[in-house]
Amino acid sequence: QVQLVESGGGLVQAGGSLRLSCAASGSIFSIKPMGWYRQAPRKQRELVAGITSDRRTNYADSVKGRFTISRDNDKNTVYLQMNSLKPEDTAVYYCYAVVAVAPNSGLFTYWGQGTQVTVSS
């Protein structure tokens, strides 16, 4: 089994910053893409940012220039630095990791439990 544990959410004023972390542990041979989705009340879950194992990144248009995704492959951890936060960034943020549990296994996607980010105006 693989577990993803998130941390770093909270309440911040508009214009402020937060840094989310997500650490993967368990039966891991290698981790392919990692990243973050978010879901606001009454909205669908949307991709925020993703990063490949060789650190190629992609971002939602709404966060480009404000959020930065990074990863530490030695620690199996992905980070999301969020700057210039806006009230519309308020959501539950979920990390994901695409994992190979053995050398010849298939790939499985695992999710974190979610962390609340609230941006006040």
CSV table of N, CA, C and O in Angstrom, one decimal:
chain,number,residue,atom,x,y,z
A,1,GLN,N,0.8,-1.2,0.0
A,1,GLN,CA,0.0,0.0,0.0
A,1,GLN,C,0.9,1.2,0.0
A,1,GLN,O,2.0,1.2,0.4
A,2,VAL,N,0.3,2.3,-0.5
A,2,VAL,CA,1.0,3.6,-0.6
A,2,VAL,C,0.1,4.6,0.1
A,2,VAL,O,-1.1,4.7,-0.1
A,3,GLN,N,0.7,5.4,0.9
A,3,GLN,CA,0.0,6.5,1.6
A,3,GLN,C,0.6,7.9,1.2
A,3,GLN,O,1.8,8.0,1.0
A,4,LEU,N,-0.3,8.8,1.0
A,4,LEU,CA,0.1,10.2,0.7
A,4,LEU,C,-0.4,11.1,1.9
A,4,LEU,O,-1.6,11.1,2.2
A,5,VAL,N,0.5,11.8,2.5
A,5,VAL,CA,0.1,12.6,3.7
A,5,VAL,C,0.4,14.1,3.3
A,5,VAL,O,1.6,14.4,3.0
A,6,GLU,N,-0.6,14.9,3.4
A,6,GLU,CA,-0.5,16.3,3.0
A,6,GLU,C,-0.4,17.2,4.3
A,6,GLU,O,-0.9,16.8,5.4
A,7,SER,N,0.3,18.3,4.1
A,7,SER,CA,0.3,19.3,5.2
A,7,SER,C,0.5,20.7,4.6
A,7,SER,O,0.8,20.8,3.4
A,8,GLY,N,0.2,21.7,5.4
A,8,GLY,CA,0.5,23.1,5.0
A,8,GLY,C,-0.7,23.9,4.7
A,8,GLY,O,-0.5,25.1,4.4
A,9,GLY,N,-1.9,23.3,4.7
A,9,GLY,CA,-3.1,24.2,4.4
A,9,GLY,C,-3.4,25.1,5.6
A,9,GLY,O,-2.7,25.0,6.6
A,10,GLY,N,-4.3,25.9,5.4
A,10,GLY,CA,-4.8,26.8,6.5
A,10,GLY,C,-5.5,28.0,5.9
A,10,GLY,O,-6.0,28.1,4.8
A,11,LEU,N,-5.6,29.0,6.8
A,11,LEU,CA,-6.3,30.3,6.5
A,11,LEU,C,-5.3,31.4,6.3
A,11,LEU,O,-4.4,31.6,7.1
A,12,VAL,N,-5.4,32.1,5.2
A,12,VAL,CA,-4.5,33.2,4.9
A,12,VAL,C,-5.3,34.4,4.3
A,12,VAL,O,-6.3,34.1,3.6
A,13,GLN,N,-4.8,35.6,4.4
A,13,GLN,CA,-5.4,36.7,3.8
A,13,GLN,C,-5.0,36.8,2.3
A,13,GLN,O,-4.0,36.3,1.9
A,14,ALA,N,-5.9,37.4,1.6
A,14,ALA,CA,-5.6,37.6,0.1
A,14,ALA,C,-4.2,38.3,0.0
A,14,ALA,O,-3.9,39.3,0.8
A,15,GLY,N,-3.5,37.8,-1.0
A,15,GLY,CA,-2.1,38.4,-1.2
A,15,GLY,C,-1.1,37.6,-0.4
A,15,GLY,O,0.2,37.8,-0.7
A,16,GLY,N,-1.5,36.7,0.5
A,16,GLY,CA,-0.5,36.0,1.3
A,16,GLY,C,0.0,34.7,0.6
A,16,GLY,O,-0.3,34.5,-0.6
A,17,SER,N,0.7,33.9,1.3
A,17,SER,CA,1.4,32.7,0.7
A,17,SER,C,1.2,31.5,1.7
A,17,SER,O,1.0,31.7,2.9
A,18,LEU,N,1.2,30.4,1.1
A,18,LEU,CA,1.2,29.1,1.8
A,18,LEU,C,2.0,28.1,1.0
A,18,LEU,O,2.1,28.2,-0.2
A,19,ARG,N,2.5,27.1,1.7
A,19,ARG,CA,3.3,26.1,1.0
A,19,ARG,C,2.7,24.7,1.5
A,19,ARG,O,2.7,24.4,2.6
A,20,LEU,N,2.2,24.0,0.5
A,20,LEU,CA,1.7,22.6,0.7
A,20,LEU,C,2.8,21.6,0.5
A,20,LEU,O,3.6,21.8,-0.4
A,21,SER,N,2.7,20.6,1.3
A,21,SER,CA,3.7,19.4,1.1
A,21,SER,C,2.9,18.2,1.1
A,21,SER,O,1.8,18.1,1.7
A,22,CYS,N,3.4,17.2,0.4
A,22,CYS,CA,2.7,15.9,0.3
A,22,CYS,C,3.8,14.8,0.2
A,22,CYS,O,4.6,14.8,-0.8
A,23,ALA,N,3.9,14.0,1.2
A,23,ALA,CA,4.9,12.9,1.3
A,23,ALA,C,4.3,11.6,1.0
A,23,ALA,O,3.3,11.2,1.7
A,24,ALA,N,4.9,10.8,0.1
A,24,ALA,CA,4.4,9.5,-0.2
A,24,ALA,C,5.3,8.5,0.5
A,24,ALA,O,6.5,8.6,0.7
A,25,SER,N,4.6,7.4,1.0
A,25,SER,CA,5.3,6.3,1.7
A,25,SER,C,4.6,5.0,1.5
A,25,SER,O,3.5,5.0,1.0
A,26,GLY,N,5.4,3.9,1.8
A,26,GLY,CA,4.8,2.6,1.6
A,26,GLY,C,5.6,1.8,0.5
A,26,GLY,O,6.8,2.0,0.4
A,27,SER,N,4.8,1.0,-0.2
A,27,SER,CA,5.4,0.1,-1.2
A,27,SER,C,5.7,0.8,-2.5
A,27,SER,O,4.9,0.7,-3.4
A,28,ILE,N,6.8,1.5,-2.5
A,28,ILE,CA,7.1,2.4,-3.7
A,28,ILE,C,8.4,1.9,-4.4
A,28,ILE,O,9.4,1.8,-3.7
A,29,PHE,N,8.3,1.6,-5.7
A,29,PHE,CA,9.5,1.3,-6.4
A,29,PHE,C,9.9,2.6,-7.1
A,29,PHE,O,11.1,3.0,-7.1
A,30,SER,N,9.0,3.3,-7.8
A,30,SER,CA,9.3,4.6,-8.4
A,30,SER,C,8.0,5.4,-8.5
A,30,SER,O,6.9,4.8,-8.5
A,31,ILE,N,8.1,6.7,-8.5
A,31,ILE,CA,7.0,7.6,-8.6
A,31,ILE,C,7.2,8.4,-10.0
A,31,ILE,O,8.2,8.9,-10.2
A,32,LYS,N,6.1,8.3,-10.7
A,32,LYS,CA,6.1,9.0,-12.0
A,32,LYS,C,5.6,10.4,-11.8
A,32,LYS,O,6.1,11.1,-10.9
A,33,PRO,N,4.5,10.9,-12.4
A,33,PRO,CA,4.0,12.2,-12.2
A,33,PRO,C,3.5,12.3,-10.7
A,33,PRO,O,3.0,11.4,-10.2
A,34,MET,N,3.6,13.5,-10.2
A,34,MET,CA,3.0,13.9,-8.9
A,34,MET,C,2.3,15.3,-9.2
A,34,MET,O,2.7,16.0,-10.1
A,35,GLY,N,1.4,15.6,-8.3
A,35,GLY,CA,0.8,16.9,-8.5
A,35,GLY,C,-0.3,17.2,-7.6
A,35,GLY,O,-0.5,16.5,-6.5
A,36,TRP,N,-1.1,18.3,-7.9
A,36,TRP,CA,-2.1,18.8,-7.0
A,36,TRP,C,-3.4,19.1,-7.9
A,36,TRP,O,-3.3,19.7,-8.9
A,37,TYR,N,-4.5,18.6,-7.3
A,37,TYR,CA,-5.8,19.1,-7.8
A,37,TYR,C,-6.5,19.9,-6.6
A,37,TYR,O,-6.0,19.8,-5.5
A,38,ARG,N,-7.5,20.6,-6.9
A,38,ARG,CA,-8.3,21.2,-5.9
A,38,ARG,C,-9.8,21.1,-6.3
A,38,ARG,O,-10.2,21.0,-7.4
A,39,GLN,N,-10.6,21.2,-5.2
A,39,GLN,CA,-12.0,21.2,-5.4
A,39,GLN,C,-12.6,22.3,-4.5
A,39,GLN,O,-12.5,22.2,-3.2
A,40,ALA,N,-13.3,23.2,-5.1
A,40,ALA,CA,-14.0,24.3,-4.3
A,40,ALA,C,-15.5,23.8,-4.2
A,40,ALA,O,-15.9,23.0,-4.9
A,41,PRO,N,-16.2,24.4,-3.2
A,41,PRO,CA,-17.6,24.0,-3.0
A,41,PRO,C,-18.4,24.2,-4.2
A,41,PRO,O,-18.3,25.2,-4.9
A,42,ARG,N,-19.1,23.1,-4.6
A,42,ARG,CA,-20.1,23.2,-5.7
A,42,ARG,C,-19.4,23.3,-7.0
A,42,ARG,O,-20.0,23.6,-8.0
A,43,LYS,N,-18.1,22.9,-7.0
A,43,LYS,CA,-17.3,22.9,-8.3
A,43,LYS,C,-16.7,21.6,-8.5
A,43,LYS,O,-16.5,20.8,-7.6
A,44,GLN,N,-16.3,21.3,-9.8
A,44,GLN,CA,-15.6,20.0,-10.0
A,44,GLN,C,-14.1,20.1,-9.6
A,44,GLN,O,-13.6,21.2,-9.6
A,45,ARG,N,-13.6,19.0,-9.4
A,45,ARG,CA,-12.1,18.9,-9.1
A,45,ARG,C,-11.4,19.4,-10.3
A,45,ARG,O,-11.7,18.9,-11.4
A,46,GLU,N,-10.3,20.2,-10.1
A,46,GLU,CA,-9.6,20.7,-11.2
A,46,GLU,C,-8.1,20.5,-11.0
A,46,GLU,O,-7.6,20.6,-9.8
A,47,LEU,N,-7.3,20.3,-12.0
A,47,LEU,CA,-5.9,20.2,-11.9
A,47,LEU,C,-5.3,21.6,-11.6
A,47,LEU,O,-5.6,22.5,-12.3
A,48,VAL,N,-4.4,21.6,-10.6
A,48,VAL,CA,-3.7,22.9,-10.3
A,48,VAL,C,-2.3,22.9,-10.9
A,48,VAL,O,-2.0,23.8,-11.6
A,49,ALA,N,-1.6,21.8,-10.7
A,49,ALA,CA,-0.2,21.7,-11.2
A,49,ALA,C,0.2,20.3,-11.1
A,49,ALA,O,-0.2,19.5,-10.3
A,50,GLY,N,1.1,19.9,-12.1
A,50,GLY,CA,1.7,18.6,-12.1
A,50,GLY,C,3.2,18.7,-12.4
A,50,GLY,O,3.7,19.7,-13.0
A,51,ILE,N,3.9,17.6,-12.0
A,51,ILE,CA,5.4,17.6,-12.2
A,51,ILE,C,5.8,16.2,-12.5
A,51,ILE,O,5.4,15.2,-11.8
A,52,THR,N,6.6,16.0,-13.6
A,52,THR,CA,7.0,14.6,-13.9
A,52,THR,C,8.3,14.3,-13.1
A,52,THR,O,8.8,15.1,-12.3
A,53,SER,N,8.7,13.0,-13.2
A,53,SER,CA,9.9,12.6,-12.4
A,53,SER,C,11.1,13.3,-12.9
A,53,SER,O,12.1,13.5,-12.1
A,54,ASP,N,11.2,13.8,-14.1
A,54,ASP,CA,12.3,14.7,-14.5
A,54,ASP,C,12.0,16.1,-14.4
A,54,ASP,O,12.7,17.0,-15.1
A,55,ARG,N,11.0,16.5,-13.6
A,55,ARG,CA,10.7,17.8,-13.2
A,55,ARG,C,10.2,18.7,-14.3
A,55,ARG,O,10.3,20.0,-14.3
A,56,ARG,N,9.5,18.2,-15.3
A,56,ARG,CA,8.7,19.0,-16.2
A,56,ARG,C,7.4,19.3,-15.6
A,56,ARG,O,6.8,18.5,-14.9
A,57,THR,N,7.0,20.6,-15.7
A,57,THR,CA,5.8,21.1,-15.0
A,57,THR,C,4.7,21.5,-15.9
A,57,THR,O,5.0,21.9,-17.0
A,58,ASN,N,3.5,21.5,-15.4
A,58,ASN,CA,2.4,22.2,-16.1
A,58,ASN,C,1.5,22.8,-15.0
A,58,ASN,O,1.4,22.3,-13.9
A,59,TYR,N,0.8,23.8,-15.4
A,59,TYR,CA,0.0,24.6,-14.4
A,59,TYR,C,-1.4,24.9,-15.1
A,59,TYR,O,-1.5,25.1,-16.3
A,60,ALA,N,-2.4,25.1,-14.2
A,60,ALA,CA,-3.6,25.6,-14.7
A,60,ALA,C,-3.4,27.1,-15.0
A,60,ALA,O,-2.6,27.8,-14.3
A,61,ASP,N,-4.1,27.6,-16.0
A,61,ASP,CA,-3.9,29.0,-16.4
A,61,ASP,C,-4.2,30.0,-15.2
A,61,ASP,O,-3.5,31.0,-15.1
A,62,SER,N,-5.1,29.6,-14.4
A,62,SER,CA,-5.5,30.5,-13.3
A,62,SER,C,-4.4,30.6,-12.2
A,62,SER,O,-4.5,31.6,-11.4
A,63,VAL,N,-3.4,29.8,-12.2
A,63,VAL,CA,-2.4,29.9,-11.1
A,63,VAL,C,-1.0,30.2,-11.7
A,63,VAL,O,0.0,30.3,-10.9
A,64,LYS,N,-0.9,30.2,-13.0
A,64,LYS,CA,0.5,30.5,-13.6
A,64,LYS,C,1.0,31.8,-13.1
A,64,LYS,O,0.3,32.8,-13.1
A,65,GLY,N,2.3,31.8,-12.8
A,65,GLY,CA,2.9,33.0,-12.3
A,65,GLY,C,2.8,33.2,-10.8
A,65,GLY,O,3.4,34.1,-10.2
A,66,ARG,N,1.9,32.5,-10.2
A,66,ARG,CA,1.6,32.6,-8.7
A,66,ARG,C,2.0,31.4,-7.9
A,66,ARG,O,2.5,31.5,-6.8
A,67,PHE,N,1.8,30.2,-8.5
A,67,PHE,CA,2.1,28.9,-7.8
A,67,PHE,C,3.3,28.3,-8.5
A,67,PHE,O,3.5,28.4,-9.7
A,68,THR,N,4.1,27.6,-7.7
A,68,THR,CA,5.2,26.8,-8.1
A,68,THR,C,5.2,25.4,-7.6
A,68,THR,O,5.2,25.3,-6.3
A,69,ILE,N,5.3,24.4,-8.4
A,69,ILE,CA,5.3,23.1,-8.0
A,69,ILE,C,6.8,22.6,-8.0
A,69,ILE,O,7.5,22.9,-9.0
A,70,SER,N,7.2,21.7,-7.1
A,70,SER,CA,8.5,21.2,-7.1
A,70,SER,C,8.4,19.8,-6.4
A,70,SER,O,7.4,19.5,-5.8
A,71,ARG,N,9.5,19.0,-6.5
A,71,ARG,CA,9.5,17.7,-5.9
A,71,ARG,C,10.9,17.4,-5.4
A,71,ARG,O,11.9,17.8,-6.0
A,72,ASP,N,10.9,16.5,-4.4
A,72,ASP,CA,12.2,16.0,-3.9
A,72,ASP,C,12.1,14.5,-4.1
A,72,ASP,O,11.4,13.8,-3.3
A,73,ASN,N,12.7,13.9,-5.1
A,73,ASN,CA,12.6,12.5,-5.4
A,73,ASN,C,13.2,11.6,-4.3
A,73,ASN,O,12.7,10.5,-4.1
A,74,ASP,N,14.2,12.1,-3.6
A,74,ASP,CA,14.8,11.3,-2.5
A,74,ASP,C,13.8,11.2,-1.3
A,74,ASP,O,13.8,10.2,-0.6
A,75,LYS,N,13.0,12.2,-1.1
A,75,LYS,CA,12.0,12.1,0.0
A,75,LYS,C,10.6,11.7,-0.5
A,75,LYS,O,9.6,11.7,0.3
A,76,ASN,N,10.4,11.4,-1.8
A,76,ASN,CA,9.1,11.1,-2.4
A,76,ASN,C,8.1,12.2,-2.0
A,76,ASN,O,6.9,11.8,-1.6
A,77,THR,N,8.4,13.4,-2.1
A,77,THR,CA,7.6,14.5,-1.6
A,77,THR,C,7.4,15.5,-2.8
A,77,THR,O,8.4,15.8,-3.5
A,78,VAL,N,6.2,16.0,-2.9
A,78,VAL,CA,5.9,17.1,-3.8
A,78,VAL,C,5.4,18.3,-3.0
A,78,VAL,O,4.8,18.2,-2.0
A,79,TYR,N,5.8,19.5,-3.5
A,79,TYR,CA,5.4,20.7,-2.8
A,79,TYR,C,4.7,21.6,-3.8
A,79,TYR,O,4.8,21.6,-5.0
A,80,LEU,N,3.9,22.5,-3.2
A,80,LEU,CA,3.2,23.6,-3.9
A,80,LEU,C,3.3,24.9,-3.2
A,80,LEU,O,2.7,25.0,-2.1
A,81,GLN,N,4.2,25.7,-3.7
A,81,GLN,CA,4.3,27.1,-3.2
A,81,GLN,C,3.3,28.0,-3.8
A,81,GLN,O,3.3,28.1,-5.0
A,82,MET,N,2.4,28.5,-3.0
A,82,MET,CA,1.3,29.4,-3.5
A,82,MET,C,1.5,30.8,-3.0
A,82,MET,O,1.5,31.1,-1.8
A,83,ASN,N,1.7,31.7,-3.9
A,83,ASN,CA,1.9,33.1,-3.6
A,83,ASN,C,0.8,33.9,-4.2
A,83,ASN,O,0.0,33.5,-5.0
A,84,SER,N,0.7,35.2,-3.7
A,84,SER,CA,-0.4,36.1,-4.2
A,84,SER,C,-1.7,35.4,-4.2
A,84,SER,O,-2.5,35.5,-5.2
A,85,LEU,N,-2.1,34.8,-3.1
A,85,LEU,CA,-3.3,34.0,-3.1
A,85,LEU,C,-4.5,34.9,-3.2
A,85,LEU,O,-4.5,36.1,-2.7
A,86,LYS,N,-5.6,34.4,-3.8
A,86,LYS,CA,-6.8,35.1,-4.0
A,86,LYS,C,-8.0,34.3,-3.4
A,86,LYS,O,-7.9,33.1,-3.2
A,87,PRO,N,-9.1,35.0,-3.0
A,87,PRO,CA,-10.2,34.2,-2.5
A,87,PRO,C,-10.7,33.1,-3.3
A,87,PRO,O,-11.1,32.1,-2.8
A,88,GLU,N,-10.5,33.2,-4.7
A,88,GLU,CA,-11.0,32.1,-5.5
A,88,GLU,C,-10.1,30.9,-5.5
A,88,GLU,O,-10.4,29.9,-6.1
A,89,ASP,N,-8.9,31.0,-4.8
A,89,ASP,CA,-8.1,29.9,-4.6
A,89,ASP,C,-8.6,29.0,-3.4
A,89,ASP,O,-8.0,27.9,-3.2
A,90,THR,N,-9.6,29.4,-2.7
A,90,THR,CA,-10.1,28.7,-1.6
A,90,THR,C,-10.7,27.4,-2.1
A,90,THR,O,-11.5,27.3,-3.0
A,91,ALA,N,-10.2,26.3,-1.5
A,91,ALA,CA,-10.6,24.9,-2.0
A,91,ALA,C,-9.9,23.9,-1.1
A,91,ALA,O,-9.1,24.2,-0.3
A,92,VAL,N,-10.4,22.7,-1.2
A,92,VAL,CA,-9.6,21.5,-0.7
A,92,VAL,C,-8.6,21.1,-1.7
A,92,VAL,O,-9.0,20.9,-2.9
A,93,TYR,N,-7.3,21.0,-1.3
A,93,TYR,CA,-6.3,20.7,-2.2
A,93,TYR,C,-5.9,19.2,-2.0
A,93,TYR,O,-5.6,18.8,-0.9
A,94,TYR,N,-5.8,18.4,-3.1
A,94,TYR,CA,-5.5,17.0,-3.0
A,94,TYR,C,-4.2,16.8,-3.8
A,94,TYR,O,-4.1,17.2,-5.0
A,95,CYS,N,-3.3,16.1,-3.2
A,95,CYS,CA,-2.1,15.7,-4.0
A,95,CYS,C,-2.4,14.3,-4.6
A,95,CYS,O,-3.2,13.5,-4.1
A,96,TYR,N,-1.6,14.0,-5.6
A,96,TYR,CA,-1.7,12.7,-6.2
A,96,TYR,C,-0.3,12.2,-6.6
A,96,TYR,O,0.6,13.1,-6.8
A,97,ALA,N,-0.1,10.9,-6.8
A,97,ALA,CA,1.2,10.4,-7.2
A,97,ALA,C,0.9,9.1,-8.1
A,97,ALA,O,0.0,8.3,-7.7
A,98,VAL,N,1.5,9.0,-9.2
A,98,VAL,CA,1.4,7.9,-10.0
A,98,VAL,C,2.6,7.0,-9.7
A,98,VAL,O,3.8,7.4,-10.0
A,99,VAL,N,2.3,5.8,-9.2
A,99,VAL,CA,3.4,5.0,-8.5
A,99,VAL,C,3.5,3.6,-9.2
A,99,VAL,O,2.5,3.0,-9.5
A,100,ALA,N,4.7,3.2,-9.4
A,100,ALA,CA,5.0,1.8,-9.7
A,100,ALA,C,5.5,1.1,-8.4
A,100,ALA,O,6.4,1.6,-7.7
A,101,VAL,N,4.8,0.1,-8.0
A,101,VAL,CA,5.1,-0.6,-6.7
A,101,VAL,C,6.1,-1.7,-6.8
A,101,VAL,O,6.6,-2.2,-5.8
A,102,ALA,N,6.5,-2.1,-8.0
A,102,ALA,CA,7.5,-3.1,-8.3
A,102,ALA,C,8.1,-2.8,-9.7
A,102,ALA,O,7.5,-2.1,-10.5
A,103,PRO,N,9.2,-3.4,-10.0
A,103,PRO,CA,9.9,-3.1,-11.3
A,103,PRO,C,9.0,-3.4,-12.5
A,103,PRO,O,9.1,-2.6,-13.5
A,104,ASN,N,8.2,-4.4,-12.5
A,104,ASN,CA,7.4,-4.7,-13.7
A,104,ASN,C,5.9,-4.6,-13.4
A,104,ASN,O,5.1,-5.2,-14.1
A,105,SER,N,5.6,-3.8,-12.4
A,105,SER,CA,4.1,-3.7,-12.1
A,105,SER,C,3.5,-2.6,-13.0
A,105,SER,O,4.3,-1.8,-13.7
A,106,GLY,N,2.3,-2.5,-13.0
A,106,GLY,CA,1.6,-1.4,-13.6
A,106,GLY,C,1.7,-0.2,-12.8
A,106,GLY,O,2.4,-0.1,-11.7
A,107,LEU,N,1.1,0.9,-13.2
A,107,LEU,CA,1.1,2.2,-12.5
A,107,LEU,C,-0.2,2.4,-11.8
A,107,LEU,O,-1.3,2.1,-12.4
A,108,PHE,N,-0.2,2.9,-10.6
A,108,PHE,CA,-1.4,3.1,-9.8
A,108,PHE,C,-1.3,4.6,-9.4
A,108,PHE,O,-0.3,5.1,-9.0
A,109,THR,N,-2.5,5.2,-9.4
A,109,THR,CA,-2.6,6.6,-8.9
A,109,THR,C,-3.2,6.6,-7.5
A,109,THR,O,-4.2,6.0,-7.2
A,110,TYR,N,-2.4,7.2,-6.6
A,110,TYR,CA,-2.8,7.4,-5.2
A,110,TYR,C,-3.1,8.8,-4.9
A,110,TYR,O,-2.5,9.7,-5.5
A,111,TRP,N,-4.0,9.0,-3.9
A,111,TRP,CA,-4.5,10.4,-3.5
A,111,TRP,C,-4.2,10.6,-2.1
A,111,TRP,O,-4.3,9.7,-1.2
A,112,GLY,N,-3.9,11.9,-1.7
A,112,GLY,CA,-3.9,12.3,-0.4
A,112,GLY,C,-5.3,12.6,0.1
A,112,GLY,O,-6.3,12.5,-0.6
A,113,GLN,N,-5.4,12.8,1.4
A,113,GLN,CA,-6.7,13.0,2.1
A,113,GLN,C,-7.3,14.4,1.9
A,113,GLN,O,-8.5,14.6,2.1
A,114,GLY,N,-6.5,15.3,1.4
A,114,GLY,CA,-7.0,16.7,1.2
A,114,GLY,C,-6.6,17.6,2.3
A,114,GLY,O,-6.6,17.2,3.5
A,115,THR,N,-6.3,18.8,1.9
A,115,THR,CA,-6.0,19.8,2.9
A,115,THR,C,-6.7,21.1,2.5
A,115,THR,O,-6.7,21.5,1.4
A,116,GLN,N,-7.4,21.8,3.5
A,116,GLN,CA,-8.2,22.9,3.2
A,116,GLN,C,-7.3,24.2,3.1
A,116,GLN,O,-6.5,24.4,4.0
A,117,VAL,N,-7.5,24.9,2.1
A,117,VAL,CA,-6.9,26.2,1.9
A,117,VAL,C,-8.0,27.3,1.8
A,117,VAL,O,-8.9,27.1,1.0
A,118,THR,N,-8.0,28.2,2.7
A,118,THR,CA,-9.0,29.3,2.8
A,118,THR,C,-8.3,30.6,2.7
A,118,THR,O,-7.5,30.9,3.5
A,119,VAL,N,-8.7,31.4,1.7
A,119,VAL,CA,-8.2,32.7,1.5
A,119,VAL,C,-9.2,33.8,1.7
A,119,VAL,O,-10.3,33.8,1.0
A,120,SER,N,-9.0,34.6,2.7
A,120,SER,CA,-10.0,35.6,3.1
A,120,SER,C,-9.7,36.9,2.3
A,120,SER,O,-8.6,37.3,2.0
A,121,SER,N,-10.8,37.6,2.0
A,121,SER,CA,-10.6,38.9,1.3
A,121,SER,C,-10.5,40.1,2.2
A,121,SER,O,-10.6,40.0,3.4
